[in-house]
Amino acid sequence: HAIRNRWHRLQARGEGEKSFLTNCLQTANWLAKSLDQRARTILKVAVEIVRRQEAFFEEGVSALRPMTLRMVADEIGMHESTVSRVAAGKHLACERGIFDLRWFFTQALAATDGGEAHSATAIRDRIRDLILAEDPRKTLSDDRLMAILRNDGVDIARRTVAKYREGMNIPSSVQRRRLKSAAAS
């Protein structure tokens, strides 16, 4: 708007100045349209994430659903790479905290009964909770954690349990037992 006002004041000036100001006005208009388009794209992606992960916002991490970039891209009519770029470095603030948009994209683990798949992030959270609640004298092995999760309907291998546990920097059951008995002494 300021450029237009200046344009009108300088109309009597030379053609070089008019050309320069016209170019500046076109660039400013292009920038404003680009920023508006970017904001609308970010909003589309965020709204779809919230729609698909509604249970998370109501119940917490345990209710997080598997979701891929492709699912969101297909739903909002954009390319998967566009959704990936839009989610990069963006955060969503809600009552549960501030989350990187990419955090909501999580792999699926099959259900043992063929039902709805489980989110890998929700499974990691469940493993952490089980370990935090374990009896210090009877730490849960990866095999035992696998059995508990399978009993809860998650089709998971012992090696995947170990990988998730290690990824959260949680020691093995033997190491946890030693640490907890040393702390009790």
PDB file of C-alpha atoms in Angstrom:
ATOM      1  CA  HIS A   1       0.000   0.000   0.000  1.00  0.00           C
ATOM      2  CA  ALA A   2       2.864   2.369   0.835  1.00  0.00           C
ATOM      3  CA  ILE A   3       4.409   1.672  -2.571  1.00  0.00           C
ATOM      4  CA  ARG A   4       1.157   2.679  -4.328  1.00  0.00           C
ATOM      5  CA  ASN A   5       1.039   5.977  -2.421  1.00  0.00           C
ATOM      6  CA  ARG A   6       4.615   6.711  -3.380  1.00  0.00           C
ATOM      7  CA  TRP A   7       3.831   5.736  -6.968  1.00  0.00           C
ATOM      8  CA  HIS A   8       1.096   8.358  -7.208  1.00  0.00           C
ATOM      9  CA  ARG A   9       3.372  11.036  -5.748  1.00  0.00           C
ATOM     10  CA  LEU A  10       6.099  10.224  -8.203  1.00  0.00           C
ATOM     11  CA  GLN A  11       3.990   9.934 -11.349  1.00  0.00           C
ATOM     12  CA  ALA A  12       5.405  13.166 -12.647  1.00  0.00           C
ATOM     13  CA  ARG A  13       8.970  11.831 -12.415  1.00  0.00           C
ATOM     14  CA  GLY A  14      10.925  10.120 -15.167  1.00  0.00           C
ATOM     15  CA  GLU A  15      10.267   6.828 -16.932  1.00  0.00           C
ATOM     16  CA  GLY A  16      13.201   5.131 -15.163  1.00  0.00           C
ATOM     17  CA  GLU A  17      11.680   5.795 -11.758  1.00  0.00           C
ATOM     18  CA  LYS A  18       8.239   4.674 -12.951  1.00  0.00           C
ATOM     19  CA  SER A  19       9.702   1.441 -14.283  1.00  0.00           C
ATOM     20  CA  PHE A  20      11.573   0.846 -11.018  1.00  0.00           C
ATOM     21  CA  LEU A  21       8.457   1.473  -8.922  1.00  0.00           C
ATOM     22  CA  THR A  22       6.298  -0.709 -11.178  1.00  0.00           C
ATOM     23  CA  ASN A  23       8.813  -3.523 -10.752  1.00  0.00           C
ATOM     24  CA  CYS A  24       8.832  -3.008  -6.959  1.00  0.00           C
ATOM     25  CA  LEU A  25       5.021  -3.076  -6.865  1.00  0.00           C
ATOM     26  CA  GLN A  26       4.896  -6.307  -8.899  1.00  0.00           C
ATOM     27  CA  THR A  27       7.489  -7.920  -6.634  1.00  0.00           C
ATOM     28  CA  ALA A  28       5.616  -6.829  -3.502  1.00  0.00           C
ATOM     29  CA  ASN A  29       2.320  -8.202  -4.892  1.00  0.00           C
ATOM     30  CA  TRP A  30       3.994 -11.495  -5.810  1.00  0.00           C
ATOM     31  CA  LEU A  31       5.505 -11.775  -2.318  1.00  0.00           C
ATOM     32  CA  ALA A  32       2.174 -11.051  -0.625  1.00  0.00           C
ATOM     33  CA  LYS A  33       0.412 -13.697  -2.760  1.00  0.00           C
ATOM     34  CA  SER A  34       3.190 -16.227  -2.089  1.00  0.00           C
ATOM     35  CA  LEU A  35       3.007 -15.678   1.668  1.00  0.00           C
ATOM     36  CA  ASP A  36      -0.772 -16.007   1.575  1.00  0.00           C
ATOM     37  CA  GLN A  37      -0.539 -19.256  -0.412  1.00  0.00           C
ATOM     38  CA  ARG A  38       2.083 -20.600   2.012  1.00  0.00           C
ATOM     39  CA  ALA A  39      -0.105 -19.786   5.014  1.00  0.00           C
ATOM     40  CA  ARG A  40      -3.113 -21.498   3.407  1.00  0.00           C
ATOM     41  CA  THR A  41      -1.020 -24.598   2.628  1.00  0.00           C
ATOM     42  CA  ILE A  42       0.311 -24.804   6.202  1.00  0.00           C
ATOM     43  CA  LEU A  43      -3.237 -24.415   7.534  1.00  0.00           C
ATOM     44  CA  LYS A  44      -4.550 -27.186   5.234  1.00  0.00           C
ATOM     45  CA  VAL A  45      -1.853 -29.594   6.426  1.00  0.00           C
ATOM     46  CA  ALA A  46      -2.315 -28.686  10.104  1.00  0.00           C
ATOM     47  CA  VAL A  47      -6.105 -29.033   9.916  1.00  0.00           C
ATOM     48  CA  GLU A  48      -5.787 -32.479   8.326  1.00  0.00           C
ATOM     49  CA  ILE A  49      -3.277 -33.584  10.978  1.00  0.00           C
ATOM     50  CA  VAL A  50      -5.618 -32.438  13.750  1.00  0.00           C
ATOM     51  CA  ARG A  51      -8.595 -34.133  12.056  1.00  0.00           C
ATOM     52  CA  ARG A  52      -6.751 -37.445  11.725  1.00  0.00           C
ATOM     53  CA  GLN A  53      -5.211 -37.298  15.217  1.00  0.00           C
ATOM     54  CA  GLU A  54      -8.311 -36.043  17.066  1.00  0.00           C
ATOM     55  CA  ALA A  55      -8.099 -38.901  19.573  1.00  0.00           C
ATOM     56  CA  PHE A  56      -4.569 -37.794  20.555  1.00  0.00           C
ATOM     57  CA  PHE A  57      -5.827 -34.314  21.479  1.00  0.00           C
ATOM     58  CA  GLU A  58      -8.585 -35.834  23.611  1.00  0.00           C
ATOM     59  CA  GLU A  59      -6.810 -38.841  25.166  1.00  0.00           C
ATOM     60  CA  GLY A  60      -3.040 -38.402  24.788  1.00  0.00           C
ATOM     61  CA  VAL A  61      -0.143 -40.254  23.177  1.00  0.00           C
ATOM     62  CA  SER A  62      -1.705 -43.673  23.661  1.00  0.00           C
ATOM     63  CA  ALA A  63      -4.437 -42.661  21.205  1.00  0.00           C
ATOM     64  CA  LEU A  64      -2.041 -41.479  18.485  1.00  0.00           C
ATOM     65  CA  ARG A  65      -2.935 -43.123  15.176  1.00  0.00           C
ATOM     66  CA  PRO A  66      -0.584 -44.247  12.415  1.00  0.00           C
ATOM     67  CA  MET A  67      -0.396 -41.532   9.770  1.00  0.00           C
ATOM     68  CA  THR A  68       1.821 -41.064   6.733  1.00  0.00           C
ATOM     69  CA  LEU A  69       2.674 -38.064   4.590  1.00  0.00           C
ATOM     70  CA  ARG A  70       0.880 -39.782   1.718  1.00  0.00           C
ATOM     71  CA  MET A  71      -2.375 -40.067   3.691  1.00  0.00           C
ATOM     72  CA  VAL A  72      -2.413 -36.335   4.351  1.00  0.00           C
ATOM     73  CA  ALA A  73      -1.259 -35.463   0.827  1.00  0.00           C
ATOM     74  CA  ASP A  74      -3.978 -37.582  -0.776  1.00  0.00           C
ATOM     75  CA  GLU A  75      -6.675 -36.085   1.437  1.00  0.00           C
ATOM     76  CA  ILE A  76      -5.770 -32.447   0.765  1.00  0.00           C
ATOM     77  CA  GLY A  77      -4.854 -32.920  -2.901  1.00  0.00           C
ATOM     78  CA  MET A  78      -1.161 -32.097  -2.686  1.00  0.00           C
ATOM     79  CA  HIS A  79       2.041 -33.963  -3.404  1.00  0.00           C
ATOM     80  CA  GLU A  80       3.667 -35.906  -0.577  1.00  0.00           C
ATOM     81  CA  SER A  81       6.869 -33.854  -0.903  1.00  0.00           C
ATOM     82  CA  THR A  82       4.866 -30.630  -0.454  1.00  0.00           C
ATOM     83  CA  VAL A  83       3.382 -31.948   2.784  1.00  0.00           C
ATOM     84  CA  SER A  84       6.870 -32.962   3.916  1.00  0.00           C
ATOM     85  CA  ARG A  85       8.281 -29.481   3.242  1.00  0.00           C
ATOM     86  CA  VAL A  86       5.299 -27.790   4.894  1.00  0.00           C
ATOM     87  CA  ALA A  87       5.678 -29.907   8.052  1.00  0.00           C
ATOM     88  CA  ALA A  88       9.429 -29.307   8.320  1.00  0.00           C
ATOM     89  CA  GLY A  89      10.261 -26.911  11.132  1.00  0.00           C
ATOM     90  CA  LYS A  90       6.617 -26.120  11.943  1.00  0.00           C
ATOM     91  CA  HIS A  91       5.051 -26.667  15.349  1.00  0.00           C
ATOM     92  CA  LEU A  92       1.548 -27.062  16.693  1.00  0.00           C
ATOM     93  CA  ALA A  93       0.691 -25.689  20.132  1.00  0.00           C
ATOM     94  CA  CYS A  94      -2.168 -27.302  22.050  1.00  0.00           C
ATOM     95  CA  GLU A  95      -3.185 -28.080  25.626  1.00  0.00           C
ATOM     96  CA  ARG A  96      -0.867 -31.118  25.620  1.00  0.00           C
ATOM     97  CA  GLY A  97       2.184 -29.030  24.685  1.00  0.00           C
ATOM     98  CA  ILE A  98       4.063 -27.922  21.594  1.00  0.00           C
ATOM     99  CA  PHE A  99       4.676 -30.583  18.966  1.00  0.00           C
ATOM    100  CA  ASP A 100       6.689 -30.620  15.772  1.00  0.00           C
ATOM    101  CA  LEU A 101       4.236 -31.360  12.941  1.00  0.00           C
ATOM    102  CA  ARG A 102       6.464 -34.241  11.809  1.00  0.00           C
ATOM    103  CA  TRP A 103       5.980 -35.902  15.217  1.00  0.00           C
ATOM    104  CA  PHE A 104       2.387 -36.721  14.236  1.00  0.00           C
ATOM    105  CA  PHE A 105       3.552 -38.811  11.272  1.00  0.00           C
ATOM    106  CA  THR A 106       4.169 -42.230  12.722  1.00  0.00           C
ATOM    107  CA  GLN A 107       4.614 -45.752  11.419  1.00  0.00           C
ATOM    108  CA  ALA A 108       1.966 -48.391  11.877  1.00  0.00           C
ATOM    109  CA  LEU A 109       2.322 -51.653  13.775  1.00  0.00           C
ATOM    110  CA  ALA A 110      -0.236 -54.287  12.914  1.00  0.00           C
ATOM    111  CA  ALA A 111      -2.824 -55.479  15.388  1.00  0.00           C
ATOM    112  CA  THR A 112      -2.676 -59.153  16.378  1.00  0.00           C
ATOM    113  CA  ASP A 113      -6.369 -59.593  15.665  1.00  0.00           C
ATOM    114  CA  GLY A 114      -6.243 -57.900  12.255  1.00  0.00           C
ATOM    115  CA  GLY A 115      -7.955 -54.804  13.674  1.00  0.00           C
ATOM    116  CA  GLU A 116      -6.828 -51.196  13.496  1.00  0.00           C
ATOM    117  CA  ALA A 117      -3.060 -50.686  13.389  1.00  0.00           C
ATOM    118  CA  HIS A 118      -1.184 -49.112  16.289  1.00  0.00           C
ATOM    119  CA  SER A 119       1.061 -46.064  16.145  1.00  0.00           C
ATOM    120  CA  ALA A 120       4.754 -46.746  16.730  1.00  0.00           C
ATOM    121  CA  THR A 121       4.903 -43.598  18.866  1.00  0.00           C
ATOM    122  CA  ALA A 122       2.032 -44.833  21.040  1.00  0.00           C
ATOM    123  CA  ILE A 123       3.788 -48.212  21.419  1.00  0.00           C
ATOM    124  CA  ARG A 124       7.028 -46.501  22.503  1.00  0.00           C
ATOM    125  CA  ASP A 125       5.036 -44.539  25.072  1.00  0.00           C
ATOM    126  CA  ARG A 126       3.410 -47.761  26.311  1.00  0.00           C
ATOM    127  CA  ILE A 127       6.826 -49.458  26.654  1.00  0.00           C
ATOM    128  CA  ARG A 128       8.144 -46.480  28.652  1.00  0.00           C
ATOM    129  CA  ASP A 129       5.071 -46.571  30.932  1.00  0.00           C
ATOM    130  CA  LEU A 130       5.409 -50.325  31.520  1.00  0.00           C
ATOM    131  CA  ILE A 131       9.075 -49.949  32.450  1.00  0.00           C
ATOM    132  CA  LEU A 132       8.409 -46.986  34.747  1.00  0.00           C
ATOM    133  CA  ALA A 133       5.753 -49.008  36.578  1.00  0.00           C
ATOM    134  CA  GLU A 134       7.759 -52.250  36.849  1.00  0.00           C
ATOM    135  CA  ASP A 135       8.659 -53.841  40.162  1.00  0.00           C
ATOM    136  CA  PRO A 136      12.371 -53.108  40.826  1.00  0.00           C
ATOM    137  CA  ARG A 137      12.874 -56.751  41.865  1.00  0.00           C
ATOM    138  CA  LYS A 138      11.154 -58.059  38.712  1.00  0.00           C
ATOM    139  CA  THR A 139      12.248 -55.892  35.816  1.00  0.00           C
ATOM    140  CA  LEU A 140      10.504 -56.604  32.539  1.00  0.00           C
ATOM    141  CA  SER A 141      12.619 -58.280  29.855  1.00  0.00           C
ATOM    142  CA  ASP A 142      12.106 -57.415  26.196  1.00  0.00           C
ATOM    143  CA  ASP A 143      10.411 -60.823  25.793  1.00  0.00           C
ATOM    144  CA  ARG A 144       8.013 -60.035  28.656  1.00  0.00           C
ATOM    145  CA  LEU A 145       7.297 -56.555  27.232  1.00  0.00           C
ATOM    146  CA  MET A 146       6.592 -58.176  23.860  1.00  0.00           C
ATOM    147  CA  ALA A 147       4.183 -60.635  25.483  1.00  0.00           C
ATOM    148  CA  ILE A 148       2.336 -57.842  27.309  1.00  0.00           C
ATOM    149  CA  LEU A 149       2.016 -55.808  24.120  1.00  0.00           C
ATOM    150  CA  ARG A 150       0.874 -58.833  22.129  1.00  0.00           C
ATOM    151  CA  ASN A 151      -1.709 -59.523  24.834  1.00  0.00           C
ATOM    152  CA  ASP A 152      -2.864 -55.910  24.318  1.00  0.00           C
ATOM    153  CA  GLY A 153      -3.309 -56.639  20.609  1.00  0.00           C
ATOM    154  CA  VAL A 154      -0.028 -55.296  19.177  1.00  0.00           C
ATOM    155  CA  ASP A 155       1.802 -57.535  16.697  1.00  0.00           C
ATOM    156  CA  ILE A 156       5.395 -56.730  17.679  1.00  0.00           C
ATOM    157  CA  ALA A 157       8.683 -58.618  17.651  1.00  0.00           C
ATOM    158  CA  ARG A 158      11.071 -58.779  20.610  1.00  0.00           C
ATOM    159  CA  ARG A 159      13.753 -57.099  18.500  1.00  0.00           C
ATOM    160  CA  THR A 160      11.392 -54.174  17.796  1.00  0.00           C
ATOM    161  CA  VAL A 161      10.731 -53.814  21.531  1.00  0.00           C
ATOM    162  CA  ALA A 162      14.498 -53.750  22.112  1.00  0.00           C
ATOM    163  CA  LYS A 163      15.004 -51.205  19.324  1.00  0.00           C
ATOM    164  CA  TYR A 164      12.314 -48.898  20.739  1.00  0.00           C
ATOM    165  CA  ARG A 165      13.669 -49.286  24.299  1.00  0.00           C
ATOM    166  CA  GLU A 166      17.223 -48.550  23.175  1.00  0.00           C
ATOM    167  CA  GLY A 167      15.996 -45.588  21.114  1.00  0.00           C
ATOM    168  CA  MET A 168      14.564 -44.099  24.322  1.00  0.00           C
ATOM    169  CA  ASN A 169      17.901 -44.695  26.116  1.00  0.00           C
ATOM    170  CA  ILE A 170      16.328 -47.165  28.512  1.00  0.00           C
ATOM    171  CA  PRO A 171      18.779 -49.820  29.762  1.00  0.00           C
ATOM    172  CA  SER A 172      18.110 -53.555  29.417  1.00  0.00           C
ATOM    173  CA  SER A 173      16.208 -55.389  32.153  1.00  0.00           C
ATOM    174  CA  VAL A 174      19.475 -56.705  33.624  1.00  0.00           C
ATOM    175  CA  GLN A 175      20.999 -53.212  33.703  1.00  0.00           C
ATOM    176  CA  ARG A 176      17.807 -51.729  35.182  1.00  0.00           C
ATOM    177  CA  ARG A 177      17.739 -54.390  37.903  1.00  0.00           C
ATOM    178  CA  ARG A 178      21.374 -53.611  38.825  1.00  0.00           C
ATOM    179  CA  LEU A 179      20.706 -49.860  38.826  1.00  0.00           C
ATOM    180  CA  LYS A 180      17.584 -50.207  40.958  1.00  0.00           C
ATOM    181  CA  SER A 181      19.219 -52.571  43.467  1.00  0.00           C
ATOM    182  CA  ALA A 182      22.244 -50.242  43.728  1.00  0.00           C
ATOM    183  CA  ALA A 183      19.894 -47.296  44.355  1.00  0.00           C
ATOM    184  CA  ALA A 184      18.051 -49.254  47.055  1.00  0.00           C
ATOM    185  CA  SER A 185      21.309 -50.042  48.909  1.00  0.00           C
TER     186      SER A 185
END
